[in-house]
PDB file of C-alpha atoms in Angstrom:
ATOM      1  CA  SER R   8      38.171  75.365 147.747  1.00 39.00           C
ATOM      2  CA  PRO R   9      35.521  73.950 145.364  1.00 43.00           C
ATOM      3  CA  LEU R  10      36.311  70.763 143.474  1.00 44.00           C
ATOM      4  CA  PRO R  11      36.507  70.916 139.675  1.00 42.00           C
ATOM      5  CA  CYS R  12      33.409  69.736 137.836  1.00 46.00           C
ATOM      6  CA  ARG R  13      33.325  66.214 136.602  1.00 44.00           C
ATOM      7  CA  ASN R  14      33.413  67.452 132.928  1.00 42.00           C
ATOM      8  CA  CYS R  15      36.444  69.597 133.587  1.00 41.00           C
ATOM      9  CA  ARG R  16      38.360  66.628 135.064  1.00 42.00           C
ATOM     10  CA  ALA R  17      37.334  64.534 132.061  1.00 42.00           C
ATOM     11  CA  GLU R  18      38.510  67.191 129.620  1.00 42.00           C
ATOM     12  CA  THR R  19      41.805  67.551 131.515  1.00 38.00           C
ATOM     13  CA  ALA R  20      42.361  63.779 131.514  1.00 41.00           C
ATOM     14  CA  THR R  21      41.565  63.574 127.833  1.00 38.00           C
ATOM     15  CA  ALA R  22      43.976  66.423 127.003  1.00 44.00           C
ATOM     16  CA  GLU R  23      46.744  64.771 129.080  1.00 45.00           C
ATOM     17  CA  ARG R  24      46.208  61.434 127.297  1.00 46.00           C
ATOM     18  CA  MET R  25      46.209  63.117 123.846  1.00 48.00           C
ATOM     19  CA  SER R  26      49.412  64.925 124.808  1.00 59.00           C
ATOM     20  CA  ARG R  27      51.046  61.671 125.894  1.00 57.00           C
ATOM     21  CA  THR R  28      49.900  59.969 122.641  1.00 58.00           C
ATOM     22  CA  GLN R  29      51.238  62.908 120.615  1.00 70.00           C
ATOM     23  CA  ARG R  30      54.683  62.663 122.293  1.00 77.00           C
ATOM     24  CA  THR R  31      54.784  58.901 121.831  1.00 80.00           C
ATOM     25  CA  THR R  32      53.871  59.135 118.065  1.00 84.00           C
ATOM     26  CA  ASP R  33      56.307  62.059 117.663  1.00 86.00           C
ATOM     27  CA  ASP R  34      59.038  60.000 119.200  1.00 88.00           C
ATOM     28  CA  GLU R  35      58.138  57.178 116.939  1.00 90.00           C
ATOM     29  CA  VAL R  36      58.455  59.170 113.683  1.00 89.00           C
ATOM     30  CA  VAL R  37      61.705  60.814 114.939  1.00 90.00           C
ATOM     31  CA  ALA R  38      63.128  57.264 115.564  1.00 92.00           C
ATOM     32  CA  PHE R  39      62.161  56.375 111.978  1.00 92.00           C
ATOM     33  CA  VAL R  40      63.984  59.242 110.367  1.00 90.00           C
ATOM     34  CA  SER R  41      66.887  58.768 112.771  1.00 92.00           C
ATOM     35  CA  GLN R  42      67.680  55.624 110.698  1.00 92.00           C
ATOM     36  CA  TYR R  43      68.986  57.918 108.018  1.00 91.00           C
ATOM     37  CA  GLY R  44      71.224  60.087 110.250  1.00 91.00           C
ATOM     38  CA  ASN R  45      71.908  61.551 113.685  1.00 90.00           C
ATOM     39  CA  PRO R  46      69.405  64.404 114.645  1.00 90.00           C
ATOM     40  CA  SER R  47      71.275  67.280 116.163  1.00 89.00           C
ATOM     41  CA  ASN R  48      68.066  69.275 116.961  1.00 88.00           C
ATOM     42  CA  ILE R  49      64.299  68.549 117.140  1.00 88.00           C
ATOM     43  CA  VAL R  50      61.698  71.234 117.323  1.00 87.00           C
ATOM     44  CA  ALA R  51      57.912  70.757 117.528  1.00 85.00           C
ATOM     45  CA  ILE R  52      56.059  73.823 116.415  1.00 84.00           C
ATOM     46  CA  THR R  53      52.622  74.410 117.766  1.00 83.00           C
ATOM     47  CA  GLU R  54      52.245  78.221 117.223  1.00 84.00           C
ATOM     48  CA  PRO R  55      49.937  79.300 114.375  1.00 85.00           C
ATOM     49  CA  GLY R  56      51.657  79.773 111.061  1.00 78.00           C
ATOM     50  CA  VAL R  57      52.993  77.958 107.996  1.00 74.00           C
ATOM     51  CA  PHE R  58      54.909  75.432 110.197  1.00 77.00           C
ATOM     52  CA  GLN R  59      52.146  74.843 112.740  1.00 81.00           C
ATOM     53  CA  ASN R  60      51.770  71.257 113.879  1.00 83.00           C
ATOM     54  CA  MET R  61      55.157  70.338 112.367  1.00 85.00           C
ATOM     55  CA  ILE R  62      58.259  68.689 113.795  1.00 87.00           C
ATOM     56  CA  ILE R  63      61.510  70.040 112.249  1.00 87.00           C
ATOM     57  CA  VAL R  64      64.552  67.803 112.524  1.00 88.00           C
ATOM     58  CA  GLU R  65      68.049  69.119 112.088  1.00 87.00           C
ATOM     59  CA  PHE R  66      70.649  66.545 111.200  1.00 87.00           C
ATOM     60  CA  ASP R  67      74.430  66.594 112.020  1.00 88.00           C
ATOM     61  CA  SER R  68      75.276  65.803 108.347  1.00 85.00           C
ATOM     62  CA  GLY R  69      73.772  66.606 104.938  1.00 84.00           C
ATOM     63  CA  ASN R  70      74.164  62.930 104.185  1.00 87.00           C
ATOM     64  CA  ALA R  71      71.067  62.048 106.255  1.00 87.00           C
ATOM     65  CA  LEU R  72      69.036  64.388 104.008  1.00 85.00           C
ATOM     66  CA  CYS R  73      70.509  62.877 100.845  1.00 87.00           C
ATOM     67  CA  GLU R  74      69.429  59.460 102.001  1.00 88.00           C
ATOM     68  CA  LEU R  75      66.004  60.650 103.002  1.00 88.00           C
ATOM     69  CA  ARG R  76      65.411  62.292  99.629  1.00 88.00           C
ATOM     70  CA  LYS R  77      65.351  58.865  98.047  1.00 92.00           C
ATOM     71  CA  ILE R  78      62.045  58.164  99.744  1.00 89.00           C
ATOM     72  CA  LEU R  79      60.474  61.647 100.108  1.00 87.00           C
ATOM     73  CA  PRO R  80      57.715  62.551 100.234  1.00 88.00           C
ATOM     74  CA  TYR R  81      56.808  59.785 102.570  1.00 88.00           C
ATOM     75  CA  THR R  82      53.807  59.035 104.728  1.00 89.00           C
ATOM     76  CA  TYR R  83      54.606  57.294 107.973  1.00 90.00           C
ATOM     77  CA  SER R  84      51.901  55.466 109.845  1.00 90.00           C
ATOM     78  CA  CYS R  85      52.332  54.936 113.593  1.00 87.00           C
ATOM     79  CA  TYR R  86      52.092  51.370 114.879  1.00 84.00           C
ATOM     80  CA  ARG R  87      49.943  51.766 117.907  1.00 80.00           C
ATOM     81  CA  GLU R  88      47.915  54.867 117.245  1.00 81.00           C
ATOM     82  CA  LYS R  89      45.897  55.845 114.110  1.00 85.00           C
ATOM     83  CA  VAL R  90      48.245  58.819 113.380  1.00 85.00           C
ATOM     84  CA  THR R  91      50.102  59.426 110.096  1.00 87.00           C
ATOM     85  CA  TYR R  92      52.977  61.822 109.438  1.00 88.00           C
ATOM     86  CA  ASP R  93      53.809  63.343 106.052  1.00 87.00           C
ATOM     87  CA  ILE R  94      57.634  63.543 105.883  1.00 87.00           C
ATOM     88  CA  LEU R  95      58.868  66.280 103.590  1.00 85.00           C
ATOM     89  CA  GLU R  96      62.073  68.142 102.984  1.00 85.00           C
ATOM     90  CA  LEU R  97      61.950  71.435 104.742  1.00 82.00           C
ATOM     91  CA  ALA R  98      63.239  73.318 101.713  1.00 80.00           C
ATOM     92  CA  THR R  99      60.319  72.095  99.625  1.00 79.00           C
ATOM     93  CA  ILE R 100      57.799  73.363 102.259  1.00 75.00           C
ATOM     94  CA  CYS R 101      59.676  76.772 102.427  1.00 75.00           C
ATOM     95  CA  ALA R 102      59.766  76.992  98.613  1.00 78.00           C
ATOM     96  CA  ASP R 103      56.121  76.244  98.310  1.00 76.00           C
ATOM     97  CA  SER R 104      55.145  78.814 100.991  1.00 74.00           C
ATOM     98  CA  PHE R 105      57.424  81.424  99.611  1.00 78.00           C
ATOM     99  CA  GLY R 106      56.120  80.853  96.045  1.00 80.00           C
ATOM    100  CA  GLU R 107      52.554  81.061  97.150  1.00 81.00           C
ATOM    101  CA  LEU R 108      53.257  84.289  99.177  1.00 81.00           C
ATOM    102  CA  LYS R 109      54.996  85.939  96.239  1.00 85.00           C
ATOM    103  CA  THR R 110      52.253  84.928  93.874  1.00 87.00           C
ATOM    104  CA  ARG R 111      49.550  86.384  96.145  1.00 87.00           C
ATOM    105  CA  GLU R 112      51.537  89.577  96.495  1.00 89.00           C
ATOM    106  CA  TYR R 113      51.939  89.812  92.700  1.00 89.00           C
ATOM    107  CA  LEU R 114      48.159  89.184  92.155  1.00 90.00           C
ATOM    108  CA  GLY R 115      47.476  91.977  94.690  1.00 92.00           C
ATOM    109  CA  GLU R 116      49.759  94.354  92.727  1.00 91.00           C
ATOM    110  CA  LEU R 117      47.903  93.400  89.534  1.00 90.00           C
ATOM    111  CA  LYS R 118      44.590  94.203  91.138  1.00 92.00           C
ATOM    112  CA  GLN R 119      46.025  97.609  92.279  1.00 92.00           C
ATOM    113  CA  LEU R 120      47.183  98.149  88.686  1.00 90.00           C
ATOM    114  CA  ALA R 121      43.785  97.354  87.374  1.00 91.00           C
ATOM    115  CA  LYS R 122      42.177  99.938  89.768  1.00 92.00           C
ATOM    116  CA  LEU R 123      44.703 102.590  88.976  1.00 92.00           C
ATOM    117  CA  THR R 124      44.354 102.183  85.184  1.00 91.00           C
ATOM    118  CA  GLY R 125      40.529 101.745  85.274  1.00 93.00           C
ATOM    119  CA  ARG R 126      40.947  98.338  83.502  1.00 92.00           C
ATOM    120  CA  ASP R 127      39.037  95.306  84.395  1.00 92.00           C
ATOM    121  CA  TYR R 128      41.112  92.834  86.566  1.00 92.00           C
ATOM    122  CA  ALA R 129      40.232  89.947  84.277  1.00 91.00           C
ATOM    123  CA  GLU R 130      41.514  91.995  81.297  1.00 91.00           C
ATOM    124  CA  VAL R 131      44.890  92.504  83.120  1.00 89.00           C
ATOM    125  CA  LEU R 132      45.072  88.871  83.954  1.00 90.00           C
ATOM    126  CA  THR R 133      44.270  87.827  80.326  1.00 90.00           C
ATOM    127  CA  GLY R 134      47.048  90.151  79.142  1.00 89.00           C
ATOM    128  CA  LEU R 135      49.539  88.640  81.645  1.00 88.00           C
ATOM    129  CA  MET R 136      48.564  85.029  80.568  1.00 90.00           C
ATOM    130  CA  SER R 137      49.202  85.965  76.920  1.00 90.00           C
ATOM    131  CA  LEU R 138      52.697  87.168  77.902  1.00 89.00           C
ATOM    132  CA  LEU R 139      53.299  84.003  79.904  1.00 87.00           C
ATOM    133  CA  GLY R 140      52.272  81.805  77.007  1.00 88.00           C
ATOM    134  CA  GLN R 141      54.553  83.719  74.689  1.00 88.00           C
ATOM    135  CA  SER R 142      57.455  83.318  77.148  1.00 86.00           C
ATOM    136  CA  ILE R 143      56.852  79.495  77.349  1.00 86.00           C
ATOM    137  CA  THR R 144      56.716  79.346  73.540  1.00 86.00           C
ATOM    138  CA  GLU R 145      60.013  81.163  73.216  1.00 86.00           C
ATOM    139  CA  GLN R 146      61.676  78.958  75.781  1.00 83.00           C
ATOM    140  CA  SER R 147      60.363  75.601  74.378  1.00 76.00           C
ATOM    141  CA  PRO R 148      62.982  73.002  73.235  1.00 69.00           C
ATOM    142  CA  THR R 149      61.908  73.495  69.559  1.00 62.00           C
ATOM    143  CA  HIS R 150      63.819  76.768  69.558  1.00 51.00           C
ATOM    144  CA  PRO R 151      67.545  75.632  69.442  1.00 51.00           C
ATOM    145  CA  ASP R 152      68.817  79.010  70.452  1.00 51.00           C
ATOM    146  CA  SER R 153      66.782  79.052  73.659  1.00 44.00           C
ATOM    147  CA  ARG R 154      67.952  75.625  74.888  1.00 41.00           C
ATOM    148  CA  LYS R 155      71.188  77.067  76.306  1.00 39.00           C
ATOM    149  CA  GLU R 156      69.250  79.518  78.501  1.00 36.00           C
ATOM    150  CA  VAL R 157      67.164  76.896  80.146  1.00 33.00           C
ATOM    151  CA  MET R 158      69.887  74.371  80.804  1.00 31.00           C
ATOM    152  CA  PRO R 159      70.773  74.241  84.408  1.00 32.00           C
ATOM    153  CA  THR R 160      74.268  75.485  85.368  1.00 31.00           C
ATOM    154  CA  VAL R 161      74.445  73.446  88.596  1.00 32.00           C
ATOM    155  CA  PRO R 162      74.092  69.719  89.018  1.00 32.00           C
ATOM    156  CA  SER R 163      70.427  68.798  89.272  1.00 33.00           C
ATOM    157  CA  THR R 164      70.202  65.000  89.605  1.00 36.00           C
ATOM    158  CA  ALA R 165      69.733  63.593  93.092  1.00 38.00           C
ATOM    159  CA  ALA R 166      72.941  61.641  92.745  1.00 40.00           C
ATOM    160  CA  GLN R 167      74.941  64.798  92.000  1.00 38.00           C
ATOM    161  CA  ARG R 168      73.302  66.809  94.689  1.00 39.00           C
ATOM    162  CA  CYS R 169      73.900  64.074  97.258  1.00 43.00           C
ATOM    163  CA  GLN R 170      77.690  63.825  97.085  1.00 41.00           C
ATOM    164  CA  PRO R 171      79.123  63.257 100.637  1.00 40.00           C
ATOM    165  CA  GLN R 172      78.477  66.394 102.615  1.00 38.00           C
ATOM    166  CA  PRO R 173      80.714  67.690 105.543  1.00 37.00           C
ATOM    167  CA  ALA R 174      79.206  67.659 108.980  1.00 35.00           C
ATOM    168  CA  SER R 175      77.120  70.696 109.153  1.00 32.00           C
ATOM    169  CA  ARG R 176      73.863  72.104 110.425  1.00 32.00           C
ATOM    170  CA  CYS R 177      71.506  70.792 107.805  1.00 35.00           C
ATOM    171  CA  TYR R 178      67.715  71.091 108.154  1.00 36.00           C
ATOM    172  CA  GLY R 179      66.317  67.776 107.358  1.00 41.00           C
ATOM    173  CA  TYR R 180      62.579  67.437 107.112  1.00 44.00           C
ATOM    174  CA  GLY R 181      59.377  68.695 108.468  1.00 44.00           C
ATOM    175  CA  THR R 182      56.533  66.472 109.352  1.00 42.00           C
ATOM    176  CA  GLN R 183      52.972  67.508 109.634  1.00 41.00           C
ATOM    177  CA  PHE R 184      50.825  66.048 112.377  1.00 38.00           C
ATOM    178  CA  GLN R 185      47.638  64.521 111.042  1.00 38.00           C
ATOM    179  CA  ARG R 186      45.426  63.814 114.050  1.00 37.00           C
TER     180      ARG R 186
END
């Protein structure tokens, strides 16, 4: 059988070295977050999508996430390699992605509305912005009647959210590879 070309061998060796480096740096950042609690599950995601090139760590207890929240978002720099990881709470990533998705869907619906009504898309957006501005004005703290509506009904400070949690399956954080 023919031998692989020299370039192919070099590419394979480079890919293997990069893979080893990636595993080493992944292990290093997982060890860092393990200082905050015991990971029960670790998943590296390589498939295309919102979570591509992320590591998701699941902790045994919500207490780990409460401790991590004190430093998040955090950029971890590896010691031996020039690789950094952005450590973020998974809920934040999900909320941002979901919010962006819903906004894009809504804007698509507004474009469709503009087409159906024969109005200019910019005109539809201007009308919407006017309504949003009016809503913000109505909800501002200068209106004493509206203050009750915007006050949160659940604890919102980090200390209140981070009361001791029972052992549970709690998603901890996602890190994004930056190679």
